[in-house]
Amino acid sequence: MMKQFDQTEIPVRLLVAFYEAFPSQSPQWVVRAPGRDMWLAALPCNDNAYTIIAPDYEGRTSFNLRSARLKRTTLNRPLPHWARYAAGVILQFHEQGQTLNGLDLIMTGEEPEGPRFDYASGMAVAALWHSVHGLPYNAETLIEIVDRVRREYIEV
């Protein structure tokens, strides 16, 4: 079940970044990775691509399932390090039959830049996927998923 957040809990910079990137849209989902200070706001899109904007890195990247398997963007550039866990989580859920045909999302948090931020972003995407598909989750569930992504996608 998707947790409902009080508007005062949601970081203002997340919402500002979302409305700057997608001015005529509203996020359909807002999730926080349990046990982490990582948030994301997302909405579905119809182009079978996943666009991730990370204001903390002043970064934006887009990939589809095919390019993500190759750890590349849709422009055939290497996926930025901060997007790799998110891409791996998305691939893992698709392989399990839990699909979303495209997303636009903003992720931001107070996690320090580097491995902790990257890992927490994977947890946030996993939380989003669980929320969208109505699956229960907790921090331990998400850590298992992200650890599998680390072993089977990041480190290979």
Short mmCIF file of N, CA and C in Angstrom, two decimals:
data_model
loop_
_atom_site.label_atom_id
_atom_site.label_comp_id
_atom_site.label_asym_id
_atom_site.label_seq_id
_atom_site.Cartn_x
_atom_site.Cartn_y
_atom_site.Cartn_z
N MET A 1 0.83 -1.18 0.00
CA MET A 1 0.00 0.00 0.00
C MET A 1 0.88 1.24 0.00
N MET A 2 0.49 2.21 -0.78
CA MET A 2 1.27 3.42 -0.87
C MET A 2 1.01 4.30 0.35
N LYS A 3 2.08 4.73 0.98
CA LYS A 3 1.95 5.60 2.14
C LYS A 3 1.54 6.99 1.68
N GLN A 4 0.60 7.56 2.37
CA GLN A 4 0.19 8.93 2.10
C GLN A 4 1.01 9.85 2.98
N PHE A 5 1.65 10.83 2.37
CA PHE A 5 2.48 11.76 3.12
C PHE A 5 1.73 13.06 3.33
N ASP A 6 1.93 13.62 4.50
CA ASP A 6 1.46 14.97 4.77
C ASP A 6 2.29 15.90 3.90
N GLN A 7 1.68 16.89 3.29
CA GLN A 7 2.38 17.81 2.41
C GLN A 7 3.61 18.41 3.07
N THR A 8 3.59 18.59 4.38
CA THR A 8 4.73 19.18 5.06
C THR A 8 5.92 18.22 5.13
N GLU A 9 5.68 16.92 4.94
CA GLU A 9 6.77 15.94 4.96
C GLU A 9 7.55 15.93 3.65
N ILE A 10 6.89 16.19 2.54
CA ILE A 10 7.51 16.09 1.23
C ILE A 10 8.47 17.26 1.03
N PRO A 11 9.72 16.98 0.67
CA PRO A 11 10.67 18.07 0.49
C PRO A 11 10.22 19.05 -0.61
N VAL A 12 10.25 20.32 -0.29
CA VAL A 12 9.83 21.35 -1.24
C VAL A 12 10.69 21.29 -2.50
N ARG A 13 11.99 21.03 -2.34
CA ARG A 13 12.85 21.01 -3.53
C ARG A 13 12.51 19.87 -4.48
N LEU A 14 11.95 18.78 -3.95
CA LEU A 14 11.49 17.69 -4.82
C LEU A 14 10.34 18.19 -5.69
N LEU A 15 9.37 18.84 -5.07
CA LEU A 15 8.21 19.33 -5.81
C LEU A 15 8.59 20.45 -6.78
N VAL A 16 9.48 21.35 -6.35
CA VAL A 16 9.94 22.42 -7.23
C VAL A 16 10.63 21.82 -8.46
N ALA A 17 11.52 20.87 -8.24
CA ALA A 17 12.22 20.22 -9.35
C ALA A 17 11.24 19.51 -10.27
N PHE A 18 10.23 18.88 -9.70
CA PHE A 18 9.24 18.18 -10.52
C PHE A 18 8.50 19.16 -11.42
N TYR A 19 8.01 20.25 -10.84
CA TYR A 19 7.23 21.21 -11.62
C TYR A 19 8.09 21.99 -12.60
N GLU A 20 9.37 22.13 -12.33
CA GLU A 20 10.26 22.75 -13.31
C GLU A 20 10.48 21.83 -14.50
N ALA A 21 10.62 20.54 -14.23
CA ALA A 21 10.86 19.57 -15.30
C ALA A 21 9.60 19.24 -16.09
N PHE A 22 8.47 19.19 -15.40
CA PHE A 22 7.20 18.79 -16.02
C PHE A 22 6.14 19.82 -15.65
N PRO A 23 6.21 21.03 -16.22
CA PRO A 23 5.38 22.14 -15.74
C PRO A 23 3.88 21.95 -15.84
N SER A 24 3.40 21.17 -16.76
CA SER A 24 1.95 21.01 -16.89
C SER A 24 1.45 19.71 -16.28
N GLN A 25 2.29 19.05 -15.48
CA GLN A 25 1.94 17.75 -14.91
C GLN A 25 1.95 17.82 -13.38
N SER A 26 1.34 16.82 -12.78
CA SER A 26 1.43 16.61 -11.34
C SER A 26 1.93 15.20 -11.10
N PRO A 27 2.72 15.00 -10.06
CA PRO A 27 3.19 13.64 -9.81
C PRO A 27 2.03 12.72 -9.45
N GLN A 28 2.06 11.54 -10.02
CA GLN A 28 1.04 10.55 -9.67
C GLN A 28 1.45 9.80 -8.40
N TRP A 29 2.76 9.66 -8.20
CA TRP A 29 3.27 8.97 -7.03
C TRP A 29 4.37 9.80 -6.39
N VAL A 30 4.38 9.81 -5.08
CA VAL A 30 5.48 10.37 -4.30
C VAL A 30 5.83 9.32 -3.25
N VAL A 31 7.08 8.88 -3.25
CA VAL A 31 7.50 7.85 -2.30
C VAL A 31 8.82 8.25 -1.66
N ARG A 32 9.03 7.66 -0.51
CA ARG A 32 10.30 7.82 0.22
C ARG A 32 10.84 6.43 0.50
N ALA A 33 12.12 6.25 0.30
CA ALA A 33 12.74 4.97 0.63
C ALA A 33 12.78 4.84 2.15
N PRO A 34 12.15 3.79 2.71
CA PRO A 34 12.14 3.64 4.16
C PRO A 34 13.56 3.53 4.72
N GLY A 35 13.80 4.26 5.79
CA GLY A 35 15.10 4.21 6.43
C GLY A 35 16.16 5.06 5.74
N ARG A 36 15.78 5.74 4.67
CA ARG A 36 16.71 6.60 3.92
C ARG A 36 16.06 7.95 3.71
N ASP A 37 16.88 8.94 3.48
CA ASP A 37 16.36 10.26 3.14
C ASP A 37 16.45 10.43 1.63
N MET A 38 15.68 9.62 0.92
CA MET A 38 15.64 9.64 -0.54
C MET A 38 14.17 9.62 -0.96
N TRP A 39 13.81 10.60 -1.74
CA TRP A 39 12.44 10.77 -2.21
C TRP A 39 12.39 10.72 -3.72
N LEU A 40 11.23 10.32 -4.24
CA LEU A 40 11.02 10.50 -5.67
C LEU A 40 9.57 10.83 -5.95
N ALA A 41 9.39 11.58 -7.01
CA ALA A 41 8.06 11.94 -7.51
C ALA A 41 8.03 11.47 -8.95
N ALA A 42 6.95 10.79 -9.33
CA ALA A 42 6.92 10.17 -10.65
C ALA A 42 5.54 10.23 -11.28
N LEU A 43 5.54 10.11 -12.59
CA LEU A 43 4.30 9.95 -13.34
C LEU A 43 4.58 9.04 -14.52
N PRO A 44 3.56 8.31 -14.96
CA PRO A 44 3.77 7.41 -16.11
C PRO A 44 3.90 8.23 -17.39
N CYS A 45 4.59 7.66 -18.36
CA CYS A 45 4.66 8.27 -19.68
C CYS A 45 4.43 7.16 -20.70
N ASN A 46 4.16 7.54 -21.92
CA ASN A 46 3.75 6.55 -22.93
C ASN A 46 4.83 6.20 -23.94
N ASP A 47 6.06 6.60 -23.72
CA ASP A 47 7.06 6.35 -24.75
C ASP A 47 8.01 5.19 -24.45
N ASN A 48 7.67 4.35 -23.47
CA ASN A 48 8.49 3.19 -23.10
C ASN A 48 9.90 3.56 -22.68
N ALA A 49 10.07 4.77 -22.21
CA ALA A 49 11.37 5.22 -21.71
C ALA A 49 11.23 5.60 -20.24
N TYR A 50 12.35 5.61 -19.58
CA TYR A 50 12.43 5.98 -18.18
C TYR A 50 13.37 7.18 -18.11
N THR A 51 12.81 8.32 -17.75
CA THR A 51 13.61 9.53 -17.62
C THR A 51 13.76 9.83 -16.15
N ILE A 52 15.00 9.94 -15.71
CA ILE A 52 15.29 10.23 -14.31
C ILE A 52 16.05 11.54 -14.25
N ILE A 53 15.54 12.41 -13.41
CA ILE A 53 16.20 13.68 -13.18
C ILE A 53 16.66 13.69 -11.73
N ALA A 54 17.93 13.99 -11.54
CA ALA A 54 18.52 14.04 -10.20
C ALA A 54 19.09 15.43 -9.97
N PRO A 55 18.29 16.34 -9.41
CA PRO A 55 18.77 17.70 -9.18
C PRO A 55 20.04 17.75 -8.32
N ASP A 56 20.21 16.78 -7.43
CA ASP A 56 21.40 16.75 -6.57
C ASP A 56 22.68 16.60 -7.39
N TYR A 57 22.58 16.00 -8.56
CA TYR A 57 23.71 15.84 -9.46
C TYR A 57 23.61 16.74 -10.69
N GLU A 58 22.56 17.56 -10.72
CA GLU A 58 22.26 18.37 -11.90
C GLU A 58 22.26 17.46 -13.14
N GLY A 59 21.64 16.29 -12.96
CA GLY A 59 21.67 15.28 -14.01
C GLY A 59 20.30 14.90 -14.50
N ARG A 60 20.29 14.46 -15.74
CA ARG A 60 19.08 13.96 -16.38
C ARG A 60 19.53 12.85 -17.33
N THR A 61 18.81 11.73 -17.29
CA THR A 61 19.12 10.65 -18.20
C THR A 61 17.85 9.93 -18.60
N SER A 62 17.87 9.33 -19.76
CA SER A 62 16.74 8.53 -20.24
C SER A 62 17.29 7.20 -20.76
N PHE A 63 16.54 6.15 -20.47
CA PHE A 63 16.90 4.83 -20.97
C PHE A 63 15.63 4.05 -21.21
N ASN A 64 15.73 3.01 -22.01
CA ASN A 64 14.64 2.06 -22.17
C ASN A 64 15.16 0.71 -21.69
N LEU A 65 14.32 -0.30 -21.73
CA LEU A 65 14.75 -1.60 -21.21
C LEU A 65 15.95 -2.15 -21.97
N ARG A 66 15.94 -1.99 -23.28
CA ARG A 66 17.04 -2.50 -24.10
C ARG A 66 18.35 -1.79 -23.76
N SER A 67 18.31 -0.47 -23.70
CA SER A 67 19.55 0.26 -23.42
C SER A 67 20.01 0.02 -21.97
N ALA A 68 19.07 -0.12 -21.05
CA ALA A 68 19.44 -0.36 -19.65
C ALA A 68 20.17 -1.70 -19.50
N ARG A 69 19.75 -2.70 -20.26
CA ARG A 69 20.45 -4.00 -20.19
C ARG A 69 21.92 -3.84 -20.57
N LEU A 70 22.21 -2.88 -21.44
CA LEU A 70 23.58 -2.61 -21.87
C LEU A 70 24.25 -1.54 -21.02
N LYS A 71 23.53 -1.06 -19.99
CA LYS A 71 23.99 0.02 -19.11
C LYS A 71 24.29 1.28 -19.91
N ARG A 72 23.38 1.56 -20.85
CA ARG A 72 23.51 2.71 -21.73
C ARG A 72 22.23 3.53 -21.68
N THR A 73 22.33 4.79 -22.10
CA THR A 73 21.15 5.65 -22.23
C THR A 73 20.54 5.42 -23.61
N THR A 74 19.41 6.06 -23.86
CA THR A 74 18.80 5.96 -25.19
C THR A 74 19.66 6.64 -26.24
N LEU A 75 20.57 7.50 -25.83
CA LEU A 75 21.52 8.15 -26.76
C LEU A 75 22.82 7.36 -26.88
N ASN A 76 22.82 6.14 -26.36
CA ASN A 76 23.96 5.22 -26.40
C ASN A 76 25.18 5.74 -25.66
N ARG A 77 24.93 6.46 -24.59
CA ARG A 77 26.01 6.89 -23.70
C ARG A 77 25.96 6.03 -22.44
N PRO A 78 27.05 5.92 -21.72
CA PRO A 78 27.01 5.13 -20.48
C PRO A 78 26.00 5.73 -19.49
N LEU A 79 25.26 4.86 -18.82
CA LEU A 79 24.36 5.35 -17.77
C LEU A 79 25.18 6.04 -16.69
N PRO A 80 24.75 7.20 -16.22
CA PRO A 80 25.47 7.83 -15.12
C PRO A 80 25.42 6.93 -13.88
N HIS A 81 26.45 7.00 -13.07
CA HIS A 81 26.52 6.13 -11.88
C HIS A 81 25.30 6.30 -11.00
N TRP A 82 24.76 7.50 -10.87
CA TRP A 82 23.64 7.74 -9.97
C TRP A 82 22.33 7.12 -10.49
N ALA A 83 22.29 6.69 -11.74
CA ALA A 83 21.08 6.09 -12.32
C ALA A 83 21.16 4.58 -12.45
N ARG A 84 22.31 4.00 -12.17
CA ARG A 84 22.49 2.57 -12.41
C ARG A 84 21.65 1.68 -11.50
N TYR A 85 21.58 2.01 -10.22
CA TYR A 85 20.75 1.20 -9.33
C TYR A 85 19.27 1.30 -9.74
N ALA A 86 18.83 2.49 -10.08
CA ALA A 86 17.44 2.67 -10.50
C ALA A 86 17.16 1.83 -11.75
N ALA A 87 18.06 1.88 -12.72
CA ALA A 87 17.88 1.10 -13.95
C ALA A 87 17.86 -0.40 -13.65
N GLY A 88 18.77 -0.84 -12.78
CA GLY A 88 18.81 -2.26 -12.42
C GLY A 88 17.54 -2.72 -11.73
N VAL A 89 17.00 -1.89 -10.86
CA VAL A 89 15.74 -2.23 -10.18
C VAL A 89 14.61 -2.33 -11.19
N ILE A 90 14.53 -1.38 -12.10
CA ILE A 90 13.48 -1.40 -13.13
C ILE A 90 13.59 -2.67 -13.97
N LEU A 91 14.79 -3.02 -14.39
CA LEU A 91 14.98 -4.26 -15.17
C LEU A 91 14.55 -5.48 -14.36
N GLN A 92 14.93 -5.53 -13.11
CA GLN A 92 14.59 -6.68 -12.27
C GLN A 92 13.08 -6.87 -12.17
N PHE A 93 12.35 -5.78 -11.95
CA PHE A 93 10.90 -5.90 -11.85
C PHE A 93 10.28 -6.31 -13.19
N HIS A 94 10.79 -5.79 -14.28
CA HIS A 94 10.27 -6.19 -15.59
C HIS A 94 10.50 -7.68 -15.83
N GLU A 95 11.65 -8.17 -15.45
CA GLU A 95 11.95 -9.60 -15.62
C GLU A 95 11.02 -10.46 -14.78
N GLN A 96 10.48 -9.92 -13.70
CA GLN A 96 9.54 -10.65 -12.84
C GLN A 96 8.10 -10.45 -13.28
N GLY A 97 7.88 -9.71 -14.39
CA GLY A 97 6.54 -9.51 -14.91
C GLY A 97 5.78 -8.35 -14.31
N GLN A 98 6.43 -7.55 -13.48
CA GLN A 98 5.78 -6.37 -12.89
C GLN A 98 6.24 -5.15 -13.68
N THR A 99 5.45 -4.80 -14.68
CA THR A 99 5.90 -3.81 -15.64
C THR A 99 5.23 -2.45 -15.47
N LEU A 100 5.93 -1.45 -15.92
CA LEU A 100 5.43 -0.10 -16.15
C LEU A 100 6.07 0.31 -17.47
N ASN A 101 5.28 0.80 -18.39
CA ASN A 101 5.79 1.04 -19.73
C ASN A 101 6.54 2.34 -19.92
N GLY A 102 6.85 3.02 -18.90
CA GLY A 102 7.62 4.25 -18.98
C GLY A 102 7.30 5.14 -17.81
N LEU A 103 8.30 5.89 -17.37
CA LEU A 103 8.15 6.78 -16.23
C LEU A 103 8.98 8.03 -16.43
N ASP A 104 8.47 9.11 -15.91
CA ASP A 104 9.25 10.33 -15.73
C ASP A 104 9.36 10.51 -14.23
N LEU A 105 10.56 10.66 -13.73
CA LEU A 105 10.68 10.81 -12.28
C LEU A 105 11.82 11.72 -11.88
N ILE A 106 11.62 12.32 -10.73
CA ILE A 106 12.60 13.18 -10.08
C ILE A 106 13.01 12.48 -8.80
N MET A 107 14.30 12.42 -8.52
CA MET A 107 14.74 11.87 -7.24
C MET A 107 15.68 12.84 -6.56
N THR A 108 15.46 12.99 -5.28
CA THR A 108 16.30 13.88 -4.49
C THR A 108 16.30 13.42 -3.04
N GLY A 109 17.31 13.81 -2.33
CA GLY A 109 17.36 13.44 -0.93
C GLY A 109 18.54 14.08 -0.23
N GLU A 110 18.69 13.74 1.01
CA GLU A 110 19.79 14.27 1.81
C GLU A 110 20.89 13.24 1.98
N GLU A 111 20.82 12.15 1.24
CA GLU A 111 21.89 11.16 1.31
C GLU A 111 23.15 11.78 0.68
N PRO A 112 24.32 11.45 1.22
CA PRO A 112 25.55 12.02 0.65
C PRO A 112 25.78 11.50 -0.77
N GLU A 113 26.32 12.37 -1.62
CA GLU A 113 26.60 11.97 -2.99
C GLU A 113 27.57 10.79 -2.97
N GLY A 114 27.39 9.91 -3.94
CA GLY A 114 28.26 8.74 -4.04
C GLY A 114 27.47 7.47 -3.82
N PRO A 115 28.13 6.42 -3.35
CA PRO A 115 27.49 5.11 -3.24
C PRO A 115 26.22 5.09 -2.40
N ARG A 116 26.18 5.85 -1.32
CA ARG A 116 24.98 5.84 -0.46
C ARG A 116 23.79 6.46 -1.21
N PHE A 117 24.01 7.55 -1.91
CA PHE A 117 22.96 8.17 -2.72
C PHE A 117 22.48 7.19 -3.79
N ASP A 118 23.42 6.58 -4.49
CA ASP A 118 23.09 5.66 -5.58
C ASP A 118 22.25 4.48 -5.06
N TYR A 119 22.68 3.89 -3.95
CA TYR A 119 21.98 2.76 -3.35
C TYR A 119 20.57 3.17 -2.91
N ALA A 120 20.47 4.32 -2.24
CA ALA A 120 19.17 4.80 -1.77
C ALA A 120 18.24 5.11 -2.94
N SER A 121 18.78 5.55 -4.06
CA SER A 121 17.92 5.80 -5.23
C SER A 121 17.32 4.49 -5.73
N GLY A 122 18.10 3.41 -5.69
CA GLY A 122 17.55 2.10 -6.04
C GLY A 122 16.45 1.68 -5.09
N MET A 123 16.64 1.96 -3.80
CA MET A 123 15.60 1.64 -2.82
C MET A 123 14.33 2.45 -3.09
N ALA A 124 14.48 3.71 -3.46
CA ALA A 124 13.30 4.55 -3.74
C ALA A 124 12.54 4.03 -4.96
N VAL A 125 13.26 3.62 -5.99
CA VAL A 125 12.59 3.08 -7.18
C VAL A 125 11.90 1.77 -6.83
N ALA A 126 12.53 0.94 -6.01
CA ALA A 126 11.89 -0.31 -5.59
C ALA A 126 10.63 -0.02 -4.77
N ALA A 127 10.68 0.99 -3.91
CA ALA A 127 9.50 1.38 -3.14
C ALA A 127 8.39 1.86 -4.07
N LEU A 128 8.75 2.62 -5.08
CA LEU A 128 7.77 3.08 -6.07
C LEU A 128 7.10 1.88 -6.74
N TRP A 129 7.91 0.93 -7.20
CA TRP A 129 7.37 -0.23 -7.90
C TRP A 129 6.40 -1.01 -7.01
N HIS A 130 6.78 -1.21 -5.76
CA HIS A 130 5.90 -1.90 -4.82
C HIS A 130 4.60 -1.12 -4.64
N SER A 131 4.71 0.19 -4.50
CA SER A 131 3.52 1.02 -4.30
C SER A 131 2.58 0.96 -5.50
N VAL A 132 3.15 1.08 -6.69
CA VAL A 132 2.33 1.06 -7.91
C VAL A 132 1.60 -0.27 -8.05
N HIS A 133 2.28 -1.35 -7.72
CA HIS A 133 1.70 -2.69 -7.89
C HIS A 133 0.97 -3.19 -6.64
N GLY A 134 0.84 -2.33 -5.62
CA GLY A 134 0.10 -2.71 -4.43
C GLY A 134 0.74 -3.80 -3.61
N LEU A 135 2.07 -3.86 -3.63
CA LEU A 135 2.79 -4.90 -2.89
C LEU A 135 3.32 -4.33 -1.58
N PRO A 136 3.20 -5.07 -0.50
CA PRO A 136 3.75 -4.58 0.77
C PRO A 136 5.28 -4.58 0.72
N TYR A 137 5.88 -3.68 1.47
CA TYR A 137 7.33 -3.64 1.53
C TYR A 137 7.78 -2.95 2.82
N ASN A 138 9.03 -3.20 3.14
CA ASN A 138 9.69 -2.50 4.24
C ASN A 138 11.15 -2.33 3.84
N ALA A 139 11.94 -1.74 4.70
CA ALA A 139 13.34 -1.46 4.36
C ALA A 139 14.09 -2.75 4.02
N GLU A 140 13.84 -3.82 4.77
CA GLU A 140 14.55 -5.08 4.53
C GLU A 140 14.22 -5.66 3.16
N THR A 141 12.95 -5.59 2.75
CA THR A 141 12.53 -6.08 1.43
C THR A 141 13.28 -5.33 0.34
N LEU A 142 13.36 -4.01 0.48
CA LEU A 142 14.01 -3.19 -0.54
C LEU A 142 15.52 -3.41 -0.55
N ILE A 143 16.11 -3.60 0.62
CA ILE A 143 17.55 -3.86 0.68
C ILE A 143 17.87 -5.16 -0.04
N GLU A 144 17.05 -6.20 0.13
CA GLU A 144 17.26 -7.47 -0.58
C GLU A 144 17.26 -7.24 -2.09
N ILE A 145 16.30 -6.46 -2.58
CA ILE A 145 16.20 -6.18 -4.01
C ILE A 145 17.43 -5.43 -4.51
N VAL A 146 17.80 -4.38 -3.80
CA VAL A 146 18.91 -3.56 -4.24
C VAL A 146 20.23 -4.31 -4.12
N ASP A 147 20.37 -5.15 -3.12
CA ASP A 147 21.58 -5.98 -3.02
C ASP A 147 21.67 -6.95 -4.20
N ARG A 148 20.55 -7.51 -4.62
CA ARG A 148 20.53 -8.39 -5.79
C ARG A 148 20.93 -7.61 -7.04
N VAL A 149 20.43 -6.40 -7.17
CA VAL A 149 20.80 -5.54 -8.30
C VAL A 149 22.30 -5.26 -8.27
N ARG A 150 22.83 -4.98 -7.09
CA ARG A 150 24.27 -4.73 -6.97
C ARG A 150 25.07 -5.93 -7.46
N ARG A 151 24.68 -7.12 -7.02
CA ARG A 151 25.42 -8.34 -7.40
C ARG A 151 25.25 -8.70 -8.88
N GLU A 152 24.00 -8.60 -9.37
CA GLU A 152 23.69 -9.13 -10.70
C GLU A 152 23.73 -8.10 -11.82
N TYR A 153 23.78 -6.81 -11.47
CA TYR A 153 23.74 -5.77 -12.51
C TYR A 153 24.90 -4.79 -12.37
N ILE A 154 25.11 -4.27 -11.20
CA ILE A 154 26.13 -3.23 -10.99
C ILE A 154 27.53 -3.82 -11.09
N GLU A 155 27.78 -4.92 -10.41
CA GLU A 155 29.14 -5.45 -10.30
C GLU A 155 29.54 -6.40 -11.43
N VAL A 156 28.69 -6.64 -12.39
CA VAL A 156 29.07 -7.55 -13.49
C VAL A 156 29.60 -6.79 -14.68
#
